[in-house]
Short mmCIF file of C-alpha atoms and ligand atoms in Angstrom, two decimals:
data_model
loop_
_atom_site.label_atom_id
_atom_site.label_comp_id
_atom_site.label_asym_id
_atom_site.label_seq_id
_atom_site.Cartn_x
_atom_site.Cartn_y
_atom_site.Cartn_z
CA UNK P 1 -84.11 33.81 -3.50
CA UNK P 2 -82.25 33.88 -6.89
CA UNK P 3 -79.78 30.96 -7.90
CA UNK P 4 -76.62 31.20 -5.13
CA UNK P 5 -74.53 34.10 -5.51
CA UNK P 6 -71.68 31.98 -4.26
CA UNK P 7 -70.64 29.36 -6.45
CA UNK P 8 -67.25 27.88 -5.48
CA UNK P 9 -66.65 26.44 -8.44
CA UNK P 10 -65.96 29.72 -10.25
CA UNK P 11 -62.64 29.52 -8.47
CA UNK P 12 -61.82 26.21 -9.55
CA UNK P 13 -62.35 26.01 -12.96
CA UNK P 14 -59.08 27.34 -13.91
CA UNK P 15 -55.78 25.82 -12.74
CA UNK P 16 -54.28 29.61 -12.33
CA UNK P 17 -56.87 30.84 -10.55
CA UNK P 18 -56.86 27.53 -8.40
CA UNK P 19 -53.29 28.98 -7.84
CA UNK P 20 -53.98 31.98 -7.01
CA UNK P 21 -56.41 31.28 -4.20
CA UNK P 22 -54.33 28.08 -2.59
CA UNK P 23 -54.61 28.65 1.00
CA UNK P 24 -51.61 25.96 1.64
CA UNK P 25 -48.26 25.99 -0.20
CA UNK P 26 -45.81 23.72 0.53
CA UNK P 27 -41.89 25.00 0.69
CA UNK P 28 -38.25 23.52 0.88
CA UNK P 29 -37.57 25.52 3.70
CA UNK P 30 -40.21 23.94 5.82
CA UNK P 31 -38.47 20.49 5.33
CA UNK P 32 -35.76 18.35 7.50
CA UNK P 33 -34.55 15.60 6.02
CA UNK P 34 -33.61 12.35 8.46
CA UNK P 35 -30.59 10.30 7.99
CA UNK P 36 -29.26 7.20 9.18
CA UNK P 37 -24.83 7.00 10.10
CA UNK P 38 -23.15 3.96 10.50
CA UNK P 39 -19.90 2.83 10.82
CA UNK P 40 -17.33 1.97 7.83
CA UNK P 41 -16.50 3.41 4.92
CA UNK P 42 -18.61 3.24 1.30
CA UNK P 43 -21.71 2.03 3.21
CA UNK P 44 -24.68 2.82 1.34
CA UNK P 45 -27.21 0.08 2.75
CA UNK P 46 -30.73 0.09 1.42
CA UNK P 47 -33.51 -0.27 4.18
CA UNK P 48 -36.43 -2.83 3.64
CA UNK P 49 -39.29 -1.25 4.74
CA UNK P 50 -38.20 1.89 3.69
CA UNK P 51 -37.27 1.88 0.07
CA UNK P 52 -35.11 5.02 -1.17
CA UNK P 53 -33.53 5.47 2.58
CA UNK P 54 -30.21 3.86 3.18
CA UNK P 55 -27.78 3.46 6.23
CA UNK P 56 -24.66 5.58 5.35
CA UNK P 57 -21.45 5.48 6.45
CA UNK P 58 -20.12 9.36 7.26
CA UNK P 59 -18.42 9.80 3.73
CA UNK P 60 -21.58 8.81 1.96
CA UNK P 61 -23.41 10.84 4.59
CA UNK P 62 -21.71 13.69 3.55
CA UNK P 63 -22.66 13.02 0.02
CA UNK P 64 -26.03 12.60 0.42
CA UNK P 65 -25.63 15.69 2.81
CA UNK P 66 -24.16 17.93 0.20
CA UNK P 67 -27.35 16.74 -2.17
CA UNK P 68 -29.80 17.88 -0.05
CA UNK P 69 -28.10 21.57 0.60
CA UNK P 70 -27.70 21.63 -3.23
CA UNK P 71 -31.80 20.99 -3.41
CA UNK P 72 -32.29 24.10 -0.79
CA UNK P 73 -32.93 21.68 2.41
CA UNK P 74 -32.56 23.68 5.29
CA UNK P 75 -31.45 20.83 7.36
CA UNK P 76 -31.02 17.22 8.42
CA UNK P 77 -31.46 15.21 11.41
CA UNK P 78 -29.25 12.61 12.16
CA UNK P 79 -30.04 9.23 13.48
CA UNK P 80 -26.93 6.50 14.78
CA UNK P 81 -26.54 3.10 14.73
CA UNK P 82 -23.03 2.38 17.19
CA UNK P 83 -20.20 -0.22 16.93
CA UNK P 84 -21.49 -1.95 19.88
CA UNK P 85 -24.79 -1.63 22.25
CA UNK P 86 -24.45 -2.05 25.80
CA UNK P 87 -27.36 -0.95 28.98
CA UNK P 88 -26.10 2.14 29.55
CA UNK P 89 -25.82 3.29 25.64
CA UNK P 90 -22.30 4.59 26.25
CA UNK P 91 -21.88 5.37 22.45
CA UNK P 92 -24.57 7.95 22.67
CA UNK P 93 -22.53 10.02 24.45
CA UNK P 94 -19.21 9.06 23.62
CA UNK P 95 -16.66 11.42 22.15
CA UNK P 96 -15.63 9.47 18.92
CA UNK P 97 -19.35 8.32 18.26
CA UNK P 98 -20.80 7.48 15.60
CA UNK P 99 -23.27 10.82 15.89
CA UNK P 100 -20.41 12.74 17.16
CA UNK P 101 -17.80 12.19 14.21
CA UNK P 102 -20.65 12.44 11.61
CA UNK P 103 -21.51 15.88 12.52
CA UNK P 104 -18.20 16.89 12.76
CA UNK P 105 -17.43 15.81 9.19
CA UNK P 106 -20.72 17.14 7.85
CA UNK P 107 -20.19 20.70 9.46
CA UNK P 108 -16.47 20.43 8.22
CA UNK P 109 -17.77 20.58 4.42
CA UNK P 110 -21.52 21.53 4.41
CA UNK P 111 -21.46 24.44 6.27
CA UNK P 112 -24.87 25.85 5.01
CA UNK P 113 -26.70 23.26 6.22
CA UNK P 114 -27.91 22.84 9.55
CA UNK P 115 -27.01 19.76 11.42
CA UNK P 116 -29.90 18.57 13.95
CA UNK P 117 -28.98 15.30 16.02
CA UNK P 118 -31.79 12.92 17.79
CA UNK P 119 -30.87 12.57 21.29
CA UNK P 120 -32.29 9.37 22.41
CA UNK P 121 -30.61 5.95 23.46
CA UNK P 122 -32.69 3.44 21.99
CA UNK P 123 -30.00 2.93 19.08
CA UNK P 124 -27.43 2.41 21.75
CA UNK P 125 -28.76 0.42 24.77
CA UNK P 126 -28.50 -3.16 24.54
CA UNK P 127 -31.89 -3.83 25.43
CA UNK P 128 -33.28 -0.96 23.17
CA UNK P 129 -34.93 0.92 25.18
CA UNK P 130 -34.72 4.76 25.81
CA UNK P 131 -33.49 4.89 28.98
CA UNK P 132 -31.57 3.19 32.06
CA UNK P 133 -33.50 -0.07 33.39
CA UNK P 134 -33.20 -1.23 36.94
CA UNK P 135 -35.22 -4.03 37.94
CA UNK P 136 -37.02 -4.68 34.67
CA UNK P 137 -38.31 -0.52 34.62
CA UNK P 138 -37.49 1.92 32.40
CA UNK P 139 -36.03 4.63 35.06
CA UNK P 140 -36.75 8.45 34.02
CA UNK P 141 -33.98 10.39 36.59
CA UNK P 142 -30.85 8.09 36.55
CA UNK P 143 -31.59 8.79 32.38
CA UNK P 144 -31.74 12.47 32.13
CA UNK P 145 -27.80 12.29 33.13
CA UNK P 146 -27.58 10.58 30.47
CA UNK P 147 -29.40 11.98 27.82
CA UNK P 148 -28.31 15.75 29.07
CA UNK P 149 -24.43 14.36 28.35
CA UNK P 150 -25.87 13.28 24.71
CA UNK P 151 -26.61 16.41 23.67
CA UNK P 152 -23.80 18.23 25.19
CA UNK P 153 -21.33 16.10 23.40
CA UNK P 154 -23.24 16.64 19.41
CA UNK P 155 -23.40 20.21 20.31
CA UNK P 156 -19.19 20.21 21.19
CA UNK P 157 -19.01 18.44 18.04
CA UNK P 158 -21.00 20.91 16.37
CA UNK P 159 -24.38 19.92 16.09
CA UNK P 160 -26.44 23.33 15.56
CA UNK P 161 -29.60 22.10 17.09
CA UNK P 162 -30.67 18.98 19.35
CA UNK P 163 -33.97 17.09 19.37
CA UNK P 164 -34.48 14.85 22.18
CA UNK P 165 -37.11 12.17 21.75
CA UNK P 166 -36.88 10.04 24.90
CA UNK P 167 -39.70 11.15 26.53
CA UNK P 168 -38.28 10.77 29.97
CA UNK P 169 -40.16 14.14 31.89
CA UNK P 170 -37.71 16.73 32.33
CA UNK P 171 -35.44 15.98 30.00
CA UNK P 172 -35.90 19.53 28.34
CA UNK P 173 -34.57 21.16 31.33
CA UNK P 174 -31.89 18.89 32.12
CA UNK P 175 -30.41 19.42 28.43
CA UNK P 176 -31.18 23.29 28.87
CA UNK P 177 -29.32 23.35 32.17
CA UNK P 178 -26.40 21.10 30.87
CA UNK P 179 -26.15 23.23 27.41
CA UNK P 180 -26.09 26.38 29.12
CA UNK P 181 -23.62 25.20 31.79
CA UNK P 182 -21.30 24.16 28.96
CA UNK P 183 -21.35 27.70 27.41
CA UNK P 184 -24.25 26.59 24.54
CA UNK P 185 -26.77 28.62 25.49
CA UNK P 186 -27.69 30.04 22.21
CA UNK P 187 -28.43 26.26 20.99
CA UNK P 188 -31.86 25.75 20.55
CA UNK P 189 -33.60 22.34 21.38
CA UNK P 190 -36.59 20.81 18.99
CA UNK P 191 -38.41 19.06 21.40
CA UNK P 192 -40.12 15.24 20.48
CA UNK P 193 -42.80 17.18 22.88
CA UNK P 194 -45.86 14.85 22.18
CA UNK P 195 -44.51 11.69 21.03
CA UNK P 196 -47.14 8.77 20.99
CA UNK P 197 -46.54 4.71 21.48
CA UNK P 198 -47.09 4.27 18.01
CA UNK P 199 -47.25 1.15 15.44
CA UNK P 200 -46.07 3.56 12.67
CA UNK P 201 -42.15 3.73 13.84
CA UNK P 202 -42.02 0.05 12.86
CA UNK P 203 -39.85 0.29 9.57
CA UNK P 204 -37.78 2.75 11.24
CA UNK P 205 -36.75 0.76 14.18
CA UNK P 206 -35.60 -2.44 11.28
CA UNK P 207 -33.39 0.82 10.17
CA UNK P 208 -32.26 2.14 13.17
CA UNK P 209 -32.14 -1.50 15.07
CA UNK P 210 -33.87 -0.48 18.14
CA UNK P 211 -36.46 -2.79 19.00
CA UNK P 212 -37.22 -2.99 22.38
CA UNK P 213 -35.91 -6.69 23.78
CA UNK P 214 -38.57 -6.97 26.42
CA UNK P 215 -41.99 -4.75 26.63
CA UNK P 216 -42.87 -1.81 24.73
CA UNK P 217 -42.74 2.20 24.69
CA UNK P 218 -45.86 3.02 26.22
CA UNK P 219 -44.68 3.38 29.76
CA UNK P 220 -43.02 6.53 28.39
CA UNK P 221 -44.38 7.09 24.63
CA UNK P 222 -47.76 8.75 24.97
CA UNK P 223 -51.56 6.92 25.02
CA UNK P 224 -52.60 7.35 20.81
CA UNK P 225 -55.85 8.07 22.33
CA UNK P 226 -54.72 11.21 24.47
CA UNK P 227 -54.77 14.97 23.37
CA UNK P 228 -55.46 16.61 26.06
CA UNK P 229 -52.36 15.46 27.64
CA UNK P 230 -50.54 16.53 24.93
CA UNK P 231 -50.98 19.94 25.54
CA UNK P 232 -49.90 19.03 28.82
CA UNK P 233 -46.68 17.65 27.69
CA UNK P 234 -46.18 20.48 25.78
CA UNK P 235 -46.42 23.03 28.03
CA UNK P 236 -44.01 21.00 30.04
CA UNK P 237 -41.26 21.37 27.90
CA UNK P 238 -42.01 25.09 26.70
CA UNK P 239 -41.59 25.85 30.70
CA UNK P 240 -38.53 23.53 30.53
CA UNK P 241 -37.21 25.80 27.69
CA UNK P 242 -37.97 24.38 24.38
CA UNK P 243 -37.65 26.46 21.26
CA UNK P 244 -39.48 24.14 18.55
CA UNK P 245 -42.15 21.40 19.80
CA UNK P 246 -42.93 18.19 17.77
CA UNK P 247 -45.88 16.34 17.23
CA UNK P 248 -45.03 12.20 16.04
CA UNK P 249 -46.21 10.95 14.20
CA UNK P 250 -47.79 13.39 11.83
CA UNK P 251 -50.72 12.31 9.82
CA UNK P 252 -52.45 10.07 12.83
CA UNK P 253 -52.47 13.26 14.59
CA UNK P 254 -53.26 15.94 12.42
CA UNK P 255 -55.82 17.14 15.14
CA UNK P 256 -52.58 17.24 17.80
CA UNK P 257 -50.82 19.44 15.81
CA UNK P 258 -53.51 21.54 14.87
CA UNK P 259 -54.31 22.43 18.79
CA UNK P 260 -50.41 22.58 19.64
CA UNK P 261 -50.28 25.51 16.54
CA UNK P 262 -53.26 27.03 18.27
CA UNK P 263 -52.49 27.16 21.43
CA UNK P 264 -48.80 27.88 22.06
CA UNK P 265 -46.99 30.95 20.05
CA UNK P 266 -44.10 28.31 19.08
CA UNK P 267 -42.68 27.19 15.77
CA UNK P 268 -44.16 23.16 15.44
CA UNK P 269 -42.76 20.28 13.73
CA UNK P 270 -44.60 17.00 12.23
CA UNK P 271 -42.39 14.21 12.27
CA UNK P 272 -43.86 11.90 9.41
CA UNK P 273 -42.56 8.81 10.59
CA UNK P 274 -41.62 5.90 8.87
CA UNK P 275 -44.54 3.78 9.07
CA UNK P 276 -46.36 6.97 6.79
CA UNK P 277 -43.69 7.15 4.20
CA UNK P 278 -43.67 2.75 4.14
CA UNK P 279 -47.04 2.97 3.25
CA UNK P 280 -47.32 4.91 0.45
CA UNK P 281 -43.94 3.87 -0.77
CA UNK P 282 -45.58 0.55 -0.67
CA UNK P 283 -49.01 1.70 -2.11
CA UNK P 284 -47.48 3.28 -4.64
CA UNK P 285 -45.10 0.38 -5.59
CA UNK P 286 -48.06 -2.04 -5.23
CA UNK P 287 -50.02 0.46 -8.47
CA UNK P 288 -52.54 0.95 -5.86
CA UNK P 289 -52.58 4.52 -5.61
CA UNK P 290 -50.50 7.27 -7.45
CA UNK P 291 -47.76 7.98 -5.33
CA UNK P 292 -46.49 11.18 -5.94
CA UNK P 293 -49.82 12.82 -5.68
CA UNK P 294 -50.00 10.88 -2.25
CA UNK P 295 -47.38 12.21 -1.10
CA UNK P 296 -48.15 15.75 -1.67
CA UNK P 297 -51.48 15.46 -0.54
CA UNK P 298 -50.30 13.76 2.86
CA UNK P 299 -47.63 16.55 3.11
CA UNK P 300 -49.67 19.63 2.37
CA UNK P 301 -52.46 17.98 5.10
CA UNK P 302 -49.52 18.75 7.71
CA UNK P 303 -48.81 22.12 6.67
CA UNK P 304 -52.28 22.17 6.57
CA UNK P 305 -53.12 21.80 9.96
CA UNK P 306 -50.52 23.89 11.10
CA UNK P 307 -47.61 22.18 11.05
CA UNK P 308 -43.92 24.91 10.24
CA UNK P 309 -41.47 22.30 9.59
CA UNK P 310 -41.62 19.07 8.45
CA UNK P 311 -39.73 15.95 9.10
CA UNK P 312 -40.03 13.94 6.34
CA UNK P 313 -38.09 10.98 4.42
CA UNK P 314 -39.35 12.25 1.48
CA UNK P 315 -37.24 15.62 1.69
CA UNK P 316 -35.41 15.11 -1.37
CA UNK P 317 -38.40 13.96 -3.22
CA UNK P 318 -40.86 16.43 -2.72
CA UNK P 319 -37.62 19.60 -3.33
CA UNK P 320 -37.38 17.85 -6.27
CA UNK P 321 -41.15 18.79 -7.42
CA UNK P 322 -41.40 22.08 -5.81
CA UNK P 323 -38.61 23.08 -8.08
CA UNK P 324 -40.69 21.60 -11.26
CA UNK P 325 -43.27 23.43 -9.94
CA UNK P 326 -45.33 20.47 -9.48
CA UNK P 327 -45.99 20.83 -5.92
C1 PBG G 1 -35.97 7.09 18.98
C2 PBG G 1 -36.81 7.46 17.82
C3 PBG G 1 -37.79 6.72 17.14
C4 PBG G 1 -38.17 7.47 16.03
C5 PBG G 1 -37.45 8.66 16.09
N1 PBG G 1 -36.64 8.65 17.21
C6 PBG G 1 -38.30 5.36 17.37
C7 PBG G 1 -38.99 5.00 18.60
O1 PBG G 1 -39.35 5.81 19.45
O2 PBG G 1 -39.17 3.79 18.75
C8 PBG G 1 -39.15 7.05 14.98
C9 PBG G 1 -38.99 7.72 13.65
C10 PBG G 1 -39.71 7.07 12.53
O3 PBG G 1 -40.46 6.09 12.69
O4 PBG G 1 -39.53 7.56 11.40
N2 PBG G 1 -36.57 7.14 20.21
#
């Protein structure tokens, strides 16, 4: 047997070859870039735990709005926070929203960017969860209703895609049904189709102010431990008539993606959560690891495993080094 004819490291030696043979490449067109709206006027408000990511009134919205187009990000998706919460989350749904008039003035004067809205009602219940309680339970059919109305109302105002990540079952057919009854039937829906009970949407719910007030997520977010019934949820909402499925969070579940890529012929999104950008924000803050190279490395790892678009706070960031050619 002579010395291996194979020797991989031929084809790292140089950094043009390494180029050349990258299996992965990261573009701006795979990112969507999530935003926070509040109420006012000149309201940039940093977030705590998530440093770099501010609540924005809609005139600094559109600013940072008209940024992100200039960078080549396809799109954003926009999160809420109402004038006032009550238990049935009227706000949501309400014409003059805070969702509602945001995409309105966004599609008013970016029009090449697309406009995705989170339909949930955790921002907008009083007792923060993400759908209608009766007798201390989080009911699933009194909330579809609901949520259905949501979506209908960002897609009158203009919304050119809707992502609901309740995770009531059949809420992907009861938005289908309501958006094609309202003439929308051309507007696709990004489902939050495996959405886990998961410690990493902690900063994000300081941002967004929806902490539950009693009990937890888990009697409706799925099991961290489950994959299986992922694919079950999945094909749930493909039957229901969803166009792109999510997996969230994204690095805890590279293996969840992976399988959803493999076995449905649907575009996927990795929703990199909060809690993944906090830490390496932090990390990197801290000097204990380098944070750009972090960052690339965790987002290539979810294009990596299959992932088409990713959700990521660090949109701006990482368009900014794909255009240096650093990433
Ligand atoms: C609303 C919602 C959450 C996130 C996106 N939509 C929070 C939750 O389910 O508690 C989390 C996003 C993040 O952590 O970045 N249901």
């Amino acid at each position: 047997m002579p010395y291996p004819v194979y020797r991989p490291r031929r084809l790292r030696e140089s950094p043009l070859v390494r180029r050349m043979v990258r299996e992965t490449r990261l573009s701006v067109d795979d990112l969507m870039y999530p935003l926070f709206v509040v109420h006012g006027r000149g309201v940039r408000e940093a977030i705590g735990s998530m440093p770099g990511q501010f609540r924005l009134s809609i005139d600094e919205l559109q600013k940072e709005c008209k940024d992100a187009a200039s960078m080549g990000i396809p799109a954003v998706l926009l999160f809420g926070l109402p004038q006032e919460k009550d238990p049935r989350g009227s706000e949501a749904y309400a014409e003059d929203g805070i969702i509602q008039q945001a995409v309105r003035a966004v599609k008013e004067t970016i029009p090449d960017l697309l406009v995705v809205t989170d339909v949930c009602l955790c921002e907008y219940t009083s007792h923060g969860h993400c759908g209608v309680v009766e007798d201390g339970r989080i009911k699933n059919d009194p909330t579809l209703d609901l949520i259905a109305r949501t979506a209908v109302s960002h897609v009158e105002a203009g919304a050119d895609m809707v992502a609901p990540s309740d995770m009531m079952d059949g809420r992907v057919g009861a938005i289908r049904e309501a958006l094609d009854e309202a003439s929308y039937p051309e507007t696709p829906i990004m489902a939050y189709s495996a959405k886990y009970a998961s410690a990493f949407y902690g900063p994000f719910r300081e941002a967004a102010d929806s902490t539950p007030q009693f009990g937890d997520r888990r009697s409706y977010q799925m099991d961290p431990a489950n994959s299986v019934e992922a694919m079950r949820e999945v094909a749930l909402d493909v039957d229901e008539g969803a166009d792109i499925v999510m997996v969230k969070p994204a690095l805890p579940y590279l293996d969840v993606v992976a399988r959803v890529k493999g076995e449905f012929g649907l575009p996927v999104a990795a929703y990199s959560v909060s809690g993944e950008y906090a830490m390496i924000r932090a990390a990197g803050h801290l000097g204990w690891l380098d944070e750009e190279r972090a960052m690339v490395e965790a987002l290539t790892g979810i294009r990596r495993a299959g992932a088409d678009i990713i959700i990521t706070y660090f949109a701006k960031d990482l368009a900014r080094l794909i255009e240096q050619g650093r990433a």
